[in-house]
XYZ file of C-alpha atoms in Angstrom:
430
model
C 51.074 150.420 208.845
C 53.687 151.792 210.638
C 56.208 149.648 210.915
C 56.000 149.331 206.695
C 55.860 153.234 206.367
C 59.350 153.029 208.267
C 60.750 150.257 206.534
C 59.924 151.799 203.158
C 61.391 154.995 204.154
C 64.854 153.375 205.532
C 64.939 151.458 202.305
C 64.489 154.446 200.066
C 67.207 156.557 202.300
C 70.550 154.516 201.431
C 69.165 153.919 197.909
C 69.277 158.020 197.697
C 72.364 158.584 199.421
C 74.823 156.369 196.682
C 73.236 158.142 194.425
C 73.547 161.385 195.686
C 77.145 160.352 196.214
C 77.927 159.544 192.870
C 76.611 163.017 191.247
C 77.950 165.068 193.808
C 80.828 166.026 192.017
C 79.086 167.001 188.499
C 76.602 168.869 190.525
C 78.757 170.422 192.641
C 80.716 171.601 189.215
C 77.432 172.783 188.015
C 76.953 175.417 190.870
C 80.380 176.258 190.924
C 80.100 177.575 187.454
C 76.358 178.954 187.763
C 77.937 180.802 190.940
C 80.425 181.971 189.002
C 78.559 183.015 186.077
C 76.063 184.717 188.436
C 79.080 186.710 189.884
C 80.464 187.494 186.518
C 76.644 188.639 185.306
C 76.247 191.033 188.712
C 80.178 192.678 188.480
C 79.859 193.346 185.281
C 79.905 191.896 181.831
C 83.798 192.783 180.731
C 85.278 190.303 183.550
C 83.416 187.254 182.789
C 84.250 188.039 178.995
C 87.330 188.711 179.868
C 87.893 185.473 181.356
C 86.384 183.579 178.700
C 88.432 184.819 176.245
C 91.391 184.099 177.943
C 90.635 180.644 178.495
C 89.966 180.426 175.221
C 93.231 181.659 174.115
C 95.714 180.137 177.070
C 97.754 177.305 175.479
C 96.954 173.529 177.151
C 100.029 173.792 179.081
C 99.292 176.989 180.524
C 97.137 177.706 183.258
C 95.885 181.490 184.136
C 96.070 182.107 187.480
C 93.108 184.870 187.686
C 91.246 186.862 185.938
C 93.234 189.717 185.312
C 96.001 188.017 184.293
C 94.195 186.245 181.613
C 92.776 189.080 180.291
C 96.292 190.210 180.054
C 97.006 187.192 177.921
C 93.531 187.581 175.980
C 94.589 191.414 174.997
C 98.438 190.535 174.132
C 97.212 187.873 171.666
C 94.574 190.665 169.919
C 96.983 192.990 169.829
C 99.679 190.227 168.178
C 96.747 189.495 165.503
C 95.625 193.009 164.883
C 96.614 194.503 161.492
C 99.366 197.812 161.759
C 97.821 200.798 161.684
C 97.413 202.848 158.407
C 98.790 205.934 158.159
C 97.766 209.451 159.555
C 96.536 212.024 156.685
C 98.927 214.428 157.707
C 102.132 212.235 157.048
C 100.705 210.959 153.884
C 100.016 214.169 152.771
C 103.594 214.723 153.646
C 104.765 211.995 151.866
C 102.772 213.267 148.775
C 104.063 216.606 148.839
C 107.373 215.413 149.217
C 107.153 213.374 146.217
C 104.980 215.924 144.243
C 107.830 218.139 144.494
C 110.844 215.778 143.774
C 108.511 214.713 140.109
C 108.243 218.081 139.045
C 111.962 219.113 140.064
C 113.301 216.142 138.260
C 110.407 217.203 135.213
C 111.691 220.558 135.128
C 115.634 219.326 134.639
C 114.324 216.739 131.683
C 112.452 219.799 130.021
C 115.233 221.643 129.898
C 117.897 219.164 128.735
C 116.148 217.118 126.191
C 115.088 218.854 122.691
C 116.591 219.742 119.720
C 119.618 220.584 120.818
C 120.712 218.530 123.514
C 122.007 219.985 126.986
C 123.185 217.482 129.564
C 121.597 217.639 133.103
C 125.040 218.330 134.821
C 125.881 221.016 132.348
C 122.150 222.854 133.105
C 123.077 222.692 137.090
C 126.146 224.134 136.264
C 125.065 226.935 134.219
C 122.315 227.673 136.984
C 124.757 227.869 139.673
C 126.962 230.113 137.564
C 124.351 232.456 137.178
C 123.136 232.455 140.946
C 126.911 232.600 141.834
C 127.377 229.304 143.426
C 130.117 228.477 141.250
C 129.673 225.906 138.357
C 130.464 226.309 134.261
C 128.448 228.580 132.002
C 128.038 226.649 128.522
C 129.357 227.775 125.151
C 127.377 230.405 122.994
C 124.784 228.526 121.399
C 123.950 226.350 124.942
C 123.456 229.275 127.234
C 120.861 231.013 124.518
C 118.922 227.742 124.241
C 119.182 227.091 127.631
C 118.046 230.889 129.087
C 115.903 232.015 126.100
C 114.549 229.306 124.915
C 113.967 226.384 127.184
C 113.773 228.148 130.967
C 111.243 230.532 129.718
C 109.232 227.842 128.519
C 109.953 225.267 132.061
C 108.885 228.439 133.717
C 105.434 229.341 131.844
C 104.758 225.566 132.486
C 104.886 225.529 136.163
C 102.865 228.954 136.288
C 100.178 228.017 133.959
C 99.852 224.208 135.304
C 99.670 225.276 138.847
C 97.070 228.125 138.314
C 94.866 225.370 135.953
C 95.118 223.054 138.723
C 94.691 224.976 142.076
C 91.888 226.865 139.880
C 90.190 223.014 139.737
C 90.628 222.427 142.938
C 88.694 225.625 144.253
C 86.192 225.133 141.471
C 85.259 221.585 142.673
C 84.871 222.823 146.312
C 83.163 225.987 145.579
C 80.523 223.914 143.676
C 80.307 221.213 145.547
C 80.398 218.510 143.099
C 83.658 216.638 141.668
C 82.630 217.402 138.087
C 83.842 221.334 138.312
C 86.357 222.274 136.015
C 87.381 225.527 134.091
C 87.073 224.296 130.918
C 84.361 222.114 131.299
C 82.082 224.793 132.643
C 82.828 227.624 130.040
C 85.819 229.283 131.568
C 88.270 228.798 129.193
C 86.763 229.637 126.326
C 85.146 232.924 127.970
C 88.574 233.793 128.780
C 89.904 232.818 125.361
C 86.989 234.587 124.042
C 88.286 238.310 125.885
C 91.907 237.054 124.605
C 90.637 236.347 120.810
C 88.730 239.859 120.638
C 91.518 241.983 121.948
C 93.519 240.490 119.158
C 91.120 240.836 116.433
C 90.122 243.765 116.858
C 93.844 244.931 117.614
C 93.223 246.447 121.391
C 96.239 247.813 123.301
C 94.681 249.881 125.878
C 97.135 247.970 128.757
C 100.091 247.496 126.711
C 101.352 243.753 127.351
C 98.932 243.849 129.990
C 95.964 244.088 127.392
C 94.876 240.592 126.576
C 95.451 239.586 130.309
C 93.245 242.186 131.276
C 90.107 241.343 128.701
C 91.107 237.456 129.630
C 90.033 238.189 132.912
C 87.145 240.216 132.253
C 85.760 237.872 130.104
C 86.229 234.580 132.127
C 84.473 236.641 135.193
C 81.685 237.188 133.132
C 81.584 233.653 132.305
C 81.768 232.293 135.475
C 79.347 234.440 137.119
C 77.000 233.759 134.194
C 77.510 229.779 134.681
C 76.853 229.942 138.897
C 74.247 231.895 137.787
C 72.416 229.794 135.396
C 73.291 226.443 137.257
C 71.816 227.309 141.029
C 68.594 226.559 142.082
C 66.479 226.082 145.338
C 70.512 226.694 147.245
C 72.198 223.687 145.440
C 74.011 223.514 142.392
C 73.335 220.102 140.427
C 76.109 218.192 138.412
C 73.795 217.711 135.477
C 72.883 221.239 135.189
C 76.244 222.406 135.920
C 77.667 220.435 132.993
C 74.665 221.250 130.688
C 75.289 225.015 131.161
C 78.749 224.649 130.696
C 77.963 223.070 127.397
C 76.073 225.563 126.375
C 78.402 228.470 127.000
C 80.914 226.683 124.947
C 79.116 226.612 122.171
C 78.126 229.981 122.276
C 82.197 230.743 122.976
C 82.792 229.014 119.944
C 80.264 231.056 117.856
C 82.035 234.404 119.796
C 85.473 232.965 118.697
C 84.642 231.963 114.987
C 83.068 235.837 114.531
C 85.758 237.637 115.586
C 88.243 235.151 113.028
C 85.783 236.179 110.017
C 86.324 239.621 110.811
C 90.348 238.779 111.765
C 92.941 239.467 109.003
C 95.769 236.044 108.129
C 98.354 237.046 110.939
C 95.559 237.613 113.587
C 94.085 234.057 112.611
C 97.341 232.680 113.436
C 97.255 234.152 117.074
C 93.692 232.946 117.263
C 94.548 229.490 116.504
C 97.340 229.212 118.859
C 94.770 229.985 121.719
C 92.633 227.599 120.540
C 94.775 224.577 120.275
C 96.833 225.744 123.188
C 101.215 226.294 123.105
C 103.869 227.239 125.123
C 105.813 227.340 121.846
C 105.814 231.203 122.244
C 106.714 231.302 125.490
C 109.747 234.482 126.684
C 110.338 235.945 129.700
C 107.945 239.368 129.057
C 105.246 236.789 129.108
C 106.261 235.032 131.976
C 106.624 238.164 133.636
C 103.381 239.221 132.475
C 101.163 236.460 133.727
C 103.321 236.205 137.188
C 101.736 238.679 139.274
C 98.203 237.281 138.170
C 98.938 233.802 139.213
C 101.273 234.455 142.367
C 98.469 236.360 143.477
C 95.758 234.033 142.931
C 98.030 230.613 144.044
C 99.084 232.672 147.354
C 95.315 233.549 148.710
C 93.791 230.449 147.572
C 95.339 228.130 150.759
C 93.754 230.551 153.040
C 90.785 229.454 152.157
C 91.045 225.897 152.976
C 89.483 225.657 156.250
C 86.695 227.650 154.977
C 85.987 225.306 151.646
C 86.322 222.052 154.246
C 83.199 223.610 156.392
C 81.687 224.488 153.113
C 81.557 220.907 152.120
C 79.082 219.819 155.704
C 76.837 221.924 153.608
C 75.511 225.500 153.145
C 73.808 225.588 156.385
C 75.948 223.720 158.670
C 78.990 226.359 157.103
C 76.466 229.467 158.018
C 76.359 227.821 161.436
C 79.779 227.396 161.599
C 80.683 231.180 160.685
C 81.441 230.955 157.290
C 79.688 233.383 155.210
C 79.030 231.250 152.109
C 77.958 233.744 149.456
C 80.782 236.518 150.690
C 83.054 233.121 150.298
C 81.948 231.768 146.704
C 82.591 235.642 145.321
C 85.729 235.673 146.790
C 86.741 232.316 144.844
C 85.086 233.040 142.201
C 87.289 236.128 141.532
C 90.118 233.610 142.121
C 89.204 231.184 139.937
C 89.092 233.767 137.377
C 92.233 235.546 137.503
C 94.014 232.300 137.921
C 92.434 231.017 134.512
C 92.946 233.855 133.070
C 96.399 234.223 133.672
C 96.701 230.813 132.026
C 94.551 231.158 129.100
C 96.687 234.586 128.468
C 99.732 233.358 127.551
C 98.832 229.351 127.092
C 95.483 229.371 125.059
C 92.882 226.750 126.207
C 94.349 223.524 128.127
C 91.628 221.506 129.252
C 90.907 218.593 131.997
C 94.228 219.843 133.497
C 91.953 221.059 136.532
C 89.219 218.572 136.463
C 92.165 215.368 136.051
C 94.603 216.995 139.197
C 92.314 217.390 141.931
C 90.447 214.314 141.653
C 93.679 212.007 141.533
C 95.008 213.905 144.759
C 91.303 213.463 146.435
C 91.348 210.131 145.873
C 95.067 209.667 146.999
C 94.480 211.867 150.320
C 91.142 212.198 150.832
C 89.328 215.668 150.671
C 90.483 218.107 152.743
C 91.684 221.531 151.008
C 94.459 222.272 153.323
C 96.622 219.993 151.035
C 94.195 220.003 148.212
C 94.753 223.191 147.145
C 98.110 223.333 147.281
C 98.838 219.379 146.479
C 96.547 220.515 143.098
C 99.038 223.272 142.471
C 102.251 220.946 142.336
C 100.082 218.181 140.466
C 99.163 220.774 137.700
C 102.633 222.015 137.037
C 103.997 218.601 136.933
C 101.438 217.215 134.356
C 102.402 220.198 132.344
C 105.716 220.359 132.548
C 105.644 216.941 131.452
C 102.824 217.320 128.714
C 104.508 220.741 127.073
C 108.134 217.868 127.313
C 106.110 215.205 125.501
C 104.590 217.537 122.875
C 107.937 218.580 122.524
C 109.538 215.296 121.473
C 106.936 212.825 120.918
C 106.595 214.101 117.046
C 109.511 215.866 116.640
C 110.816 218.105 114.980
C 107.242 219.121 115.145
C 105.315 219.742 118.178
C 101.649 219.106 118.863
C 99.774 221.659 120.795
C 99.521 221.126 124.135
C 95.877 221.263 124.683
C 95.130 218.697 121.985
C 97.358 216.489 123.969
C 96.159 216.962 127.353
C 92.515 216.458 125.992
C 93.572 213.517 124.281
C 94.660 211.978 127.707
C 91.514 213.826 130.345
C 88.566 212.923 127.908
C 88.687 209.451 128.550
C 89.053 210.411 132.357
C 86.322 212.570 132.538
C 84.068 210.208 130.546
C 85.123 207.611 133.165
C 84.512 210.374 136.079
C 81.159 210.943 134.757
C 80.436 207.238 134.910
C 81.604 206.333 138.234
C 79.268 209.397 139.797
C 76.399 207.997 138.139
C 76.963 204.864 139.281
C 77.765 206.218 142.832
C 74.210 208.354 142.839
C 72.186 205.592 141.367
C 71.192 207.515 138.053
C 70.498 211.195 137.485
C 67.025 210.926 137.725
């Protein structure tokens, strides 16, 4: 029994050692890696990543020498396949601005060159620099009156009145809340045009030139105050109630507007009309001079408010918690929005979609923050109308079509898009 039990045991010993032999090297391969992923799995997960990787990314000729160097290798080649970074909101806002600015200097030179009587652009920068006393050429008789009474005047009331309609969007929309905000759409306008229309009619001149300024004002406060009013509830302001109130004070605008024109005689109905289709075709320097102060005032306090409307739009409660005191705030732009859109609606008539189409192309451009929303919206209004009062100008000449009907013509379809997009966005209004 013995001597078998031995001989079966020496057999089985060199039949176990060949084999052993033989897999020695795979094996030994095997523990060398299991060693070496236990050692990667206790220092830490980012070496033994990091080493993958760069295997994984060395060529076949090259051979990393440790770890560190081939995660070296493995964070070169990401950062060789990574995509350049897009640009910070503060140089694209710069770049914006920058632009916004050249358009509407280059806008304002078209406007006024090109009309009736044709002025070329060298010959305006020469008569401006004569009259600033940089040197240059004044024109002949008939150039310099078209030039200084007719067409500056009107280049001028166009940057005033498009930069208070747009910066007065742009506070609107943030003050509310919602992108749909808009002078015109929610009743501004015409409240203001209503105060215009009834110091007319009924012949007030209690302020001298100052007069239908004054009951533009009045009357688009009212209005405003009476739409916030009407359109809060629980703390929020909806879009769908916002709009629907705004509707409503339109129409009873309208019926306000068409009253006082029963009761107006033929060369009151003729003022009337002109600020309901909305000109600058009457457009001098008194006026200009009339509606500065009122929209200076407003476009000069309404970037101070920036920071303010950006913590405004975390939320009412988040703002409170912030500092911000939200109601003391919303007066404050309210009274803004008003004097600004009353300024316009003063001298221009009503000129909707103006506010509603500026701020929304600059938002989606930028992004939303008011430091150069407010200001970007102020450029982007004067440039639309300084180009909108140049196309009404020439499109149908020798006549002109009023500039509201033409800037409606264009921001209808917009808003009708708008109003689409932010259903779509919220899933219905239900």
């Amino acid at each position: 029994m013995t001597t078998s039990y031995e001989e079966r045991a020496d057999k089985a010993r060199p039949a176990r050692g060949p084999s052993l032999s033989k897999e020695q090297p795979a094996e030994t391969g095997g523990a060398a890696e299991a060693s070496d992923a236990g050692t990667a799995t206790g220092t830490g997960a980012g070496t033994g990543t990091g080493t993958g990787e760069a295997a994984e990314a060395a060529s076949p000729d090259t051979e990393p020498t440790d770890a560190g160097g081939a995660a070296k290798a493995a964070a070169t080649g990401e950062a060789a396949e990574a995509p350049p970074a897009p640009k910070s909101p503060r140089s694209k806002a710069f770049v914006l601005t920058v632009g916004l600015s050249l358009a509407l200097l280059a806008g304002c030179l078209l406007s006024a060159a090109i009309g009736a009587y044709s002025i070329p652009i060298g010959d305006v920068l020469g008569s401006l620099q004569h009259r600033i006393g940089l040197g240059g050429q004044p024109l002949d008789r008939v150039g310099e009156s078209v030039l200084w009474n007719v067409r500056l005047p009107r280049v001028v009331l166009a940057l005033l009145v498009g930069a208070s309609l747009g910066c007065a969007g742009a506070l609107m929309q943030g003050v509310f809340g919602n992108p749909l905000a808009e002078p015109g759409v929610i009743g501004i306008s015409a409240g203001a045009a209503v105060g215009a229309v009834a110091s007319i009619a009924l012949g007030l001149t209690f302020f001298g030139n100052w007069t239908i300024t004054v009951f533009a004002f009045i009357a688009g406060l009212a209005t405003v105050l009476l739409v916030y009013t009407l359109s809060r509830s629980g703390g929020r302001t909806e879009v769908v109630t916002l709009i629907l109130t705004g509707i409503a004070v339109n129409a009873f605008a309208g019926a306000l507007i068409g009253l006082f024109i029963f009761f107006a005689d033929n060369a009151q109905i003729t003022q009337i009309t002109f600020w309901q289709l909305g000109s600058l075709s009457q457009a001098t320097w008194p006026k200009v001079l009339a509606v500065l102060p009122c929209a200076l005032a407003g476009l000069l306090i309404a970037p101070f408010y920036a920071r303010k409307l950006d913590l405004l739009a975390l939320g009412e409660r988040p703002a409170r918690h912030l500092g911000v005191d939200v109601e003391r705030l919303r007066i404050t732009l309210v009274l803004v929005v008003a004097l600004l859109t009353a300024a316009a609606v003063a001298v221009a008539g009503i000129i909707s979609f103006v506010g509603l189409l500026v701020p929304h192309l600059l938002r989606m451009a930028n992004g939303p923050g008011h430091r150069f929303l407010v200001p970007g919206s102020a450029l982007g209004g004067a440039l639309v109308l300084v180009a909108g009062d140049l196309a009404a100008r020439t499109v149908a000449a020798p006549a002109e079509l009023p500039l509201g009907v033409l800037t409606a013509l264009f921001g209808s379809p917009f808003f009708f898009w708008l109003l689409r997009r932010t259903r779509r966005k919220q899933g219905g209004w239900a």
